[in-house]
CSV table of C-alpha atoms in Angstrom, one decimal:
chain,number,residue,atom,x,y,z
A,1,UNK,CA,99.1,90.0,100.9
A,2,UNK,CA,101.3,88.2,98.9
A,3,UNK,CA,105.3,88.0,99.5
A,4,UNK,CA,106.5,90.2,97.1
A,5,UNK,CA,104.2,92.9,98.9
A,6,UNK,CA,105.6,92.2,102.2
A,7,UNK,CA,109.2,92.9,100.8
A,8,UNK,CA,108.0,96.4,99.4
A,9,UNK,CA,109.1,99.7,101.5
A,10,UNK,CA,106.3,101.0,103.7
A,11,UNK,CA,105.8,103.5,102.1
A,12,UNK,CA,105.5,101.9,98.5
A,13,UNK,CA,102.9,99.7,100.7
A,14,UNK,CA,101.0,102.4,101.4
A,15,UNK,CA,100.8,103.8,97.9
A,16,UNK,CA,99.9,100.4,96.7
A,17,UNK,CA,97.1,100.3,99.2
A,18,UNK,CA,95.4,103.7,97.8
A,19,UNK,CA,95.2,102.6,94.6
A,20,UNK,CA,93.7,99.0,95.0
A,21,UNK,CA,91.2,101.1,97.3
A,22,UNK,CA,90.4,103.7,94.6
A,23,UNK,CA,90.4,101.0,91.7
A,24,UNK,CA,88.1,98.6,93.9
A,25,UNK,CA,85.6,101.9,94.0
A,26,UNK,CA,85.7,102.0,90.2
A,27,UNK,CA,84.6,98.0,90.0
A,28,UNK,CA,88.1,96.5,89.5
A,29,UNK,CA,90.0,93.5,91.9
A,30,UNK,CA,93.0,93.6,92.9
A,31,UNK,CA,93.8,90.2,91.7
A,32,UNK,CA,98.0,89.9,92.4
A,33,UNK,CA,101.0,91.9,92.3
A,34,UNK,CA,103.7,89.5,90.9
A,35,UNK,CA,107.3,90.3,88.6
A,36,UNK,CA,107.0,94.0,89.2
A,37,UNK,CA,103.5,93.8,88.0
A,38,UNK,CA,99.8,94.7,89.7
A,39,UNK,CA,96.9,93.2,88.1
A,40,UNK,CA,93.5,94.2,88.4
A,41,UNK,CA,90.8,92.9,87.0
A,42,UNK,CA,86.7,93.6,87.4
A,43,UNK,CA,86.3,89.7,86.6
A,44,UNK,CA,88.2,86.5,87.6
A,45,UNK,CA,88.2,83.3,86.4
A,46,UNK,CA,90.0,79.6,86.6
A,47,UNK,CA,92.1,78.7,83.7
A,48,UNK,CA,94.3,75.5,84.2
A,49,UNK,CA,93.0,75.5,87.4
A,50,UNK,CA,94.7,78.5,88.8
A,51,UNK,CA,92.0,81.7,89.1
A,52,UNK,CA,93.2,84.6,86.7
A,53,UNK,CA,92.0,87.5,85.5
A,54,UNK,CA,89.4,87.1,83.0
A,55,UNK,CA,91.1,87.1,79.7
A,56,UNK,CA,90.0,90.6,78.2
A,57,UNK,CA,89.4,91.6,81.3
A,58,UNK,CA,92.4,93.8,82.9
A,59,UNK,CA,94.5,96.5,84.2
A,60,UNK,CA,98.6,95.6,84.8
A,61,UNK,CA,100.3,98.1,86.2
A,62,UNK,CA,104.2,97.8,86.4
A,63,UNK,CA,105.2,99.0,89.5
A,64,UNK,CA,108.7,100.1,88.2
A,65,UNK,CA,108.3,102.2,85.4
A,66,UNK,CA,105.4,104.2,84.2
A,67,UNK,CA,103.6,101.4,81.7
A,68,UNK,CA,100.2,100.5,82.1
A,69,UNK,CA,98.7,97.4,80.0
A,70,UNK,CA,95.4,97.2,80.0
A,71,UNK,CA,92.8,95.3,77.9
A,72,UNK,CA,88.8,95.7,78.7
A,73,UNK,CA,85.5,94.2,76.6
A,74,UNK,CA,83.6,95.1,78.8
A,75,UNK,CA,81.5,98.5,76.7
A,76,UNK,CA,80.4,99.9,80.4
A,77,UNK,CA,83.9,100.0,81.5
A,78,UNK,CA,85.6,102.3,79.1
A,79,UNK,CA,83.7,105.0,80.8
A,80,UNK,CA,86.0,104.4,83.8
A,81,UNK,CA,89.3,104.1,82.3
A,82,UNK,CA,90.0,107.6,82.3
A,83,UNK,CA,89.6,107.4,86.4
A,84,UNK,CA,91.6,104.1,86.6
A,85,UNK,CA,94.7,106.0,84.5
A,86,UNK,CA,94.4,109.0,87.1
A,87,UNK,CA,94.7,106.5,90.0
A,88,UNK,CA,97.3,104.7,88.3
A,89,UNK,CA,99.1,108.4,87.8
A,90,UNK,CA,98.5,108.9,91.2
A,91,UNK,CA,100.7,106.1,92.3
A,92,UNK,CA,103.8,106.3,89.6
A,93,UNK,CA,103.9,110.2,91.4
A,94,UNK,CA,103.4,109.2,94.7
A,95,UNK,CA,106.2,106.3,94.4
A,96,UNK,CA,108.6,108.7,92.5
A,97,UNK,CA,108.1,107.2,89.3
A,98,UNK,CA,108.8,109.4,86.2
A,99,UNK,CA,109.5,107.3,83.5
């Protein structure tokens, strides 16, 4: 768990936790959560040797507000997408989040 997890509110934890369970079922890592961001990515890779998300590859989720960036080339993916926004949904209600 990274540090800026720890410093989250239980229950933010907790929300957090259900959706890198119900993306993991739909073929995506959680790769980090870092700045107010979650990343996800089916695919990870090393660039300048730190691993990343492959590039093309990825859901980022701001934890904040209710903006989701997400970037996929992967053709047998899009069919999941409209799951992965539900999850993502999911959370921003659970946590409050409206806008």
């Amino acid at each position: 768990m990274s540090v800026e997890t720890k410093a989250l509110p239980a229950s933010t934890r907790t929300n957090l936790e259900a959706l890198k369970h119900h993306i993991k079922k739909l073929g995506f890592k959680y790769f980090e959560e870092k700045d107010g961001w979650i990343n996800f990515s089916p695919e990870q890779c090393e660039i300048n040797g730190e691993l990343c998300p492959r590039p093309g590859m990825s859901v980022d989720v701001a934890t904040n507000y209710r903006i989701i960036n997400s970037m996929i080339d992967k053709i047998d993916l899009y069919d999941k997408l409209p799951e992965v926004k539900q999850a993502i949904l999911d959370f921003y209600e659970a946590e409050g989040i409206k806008e």
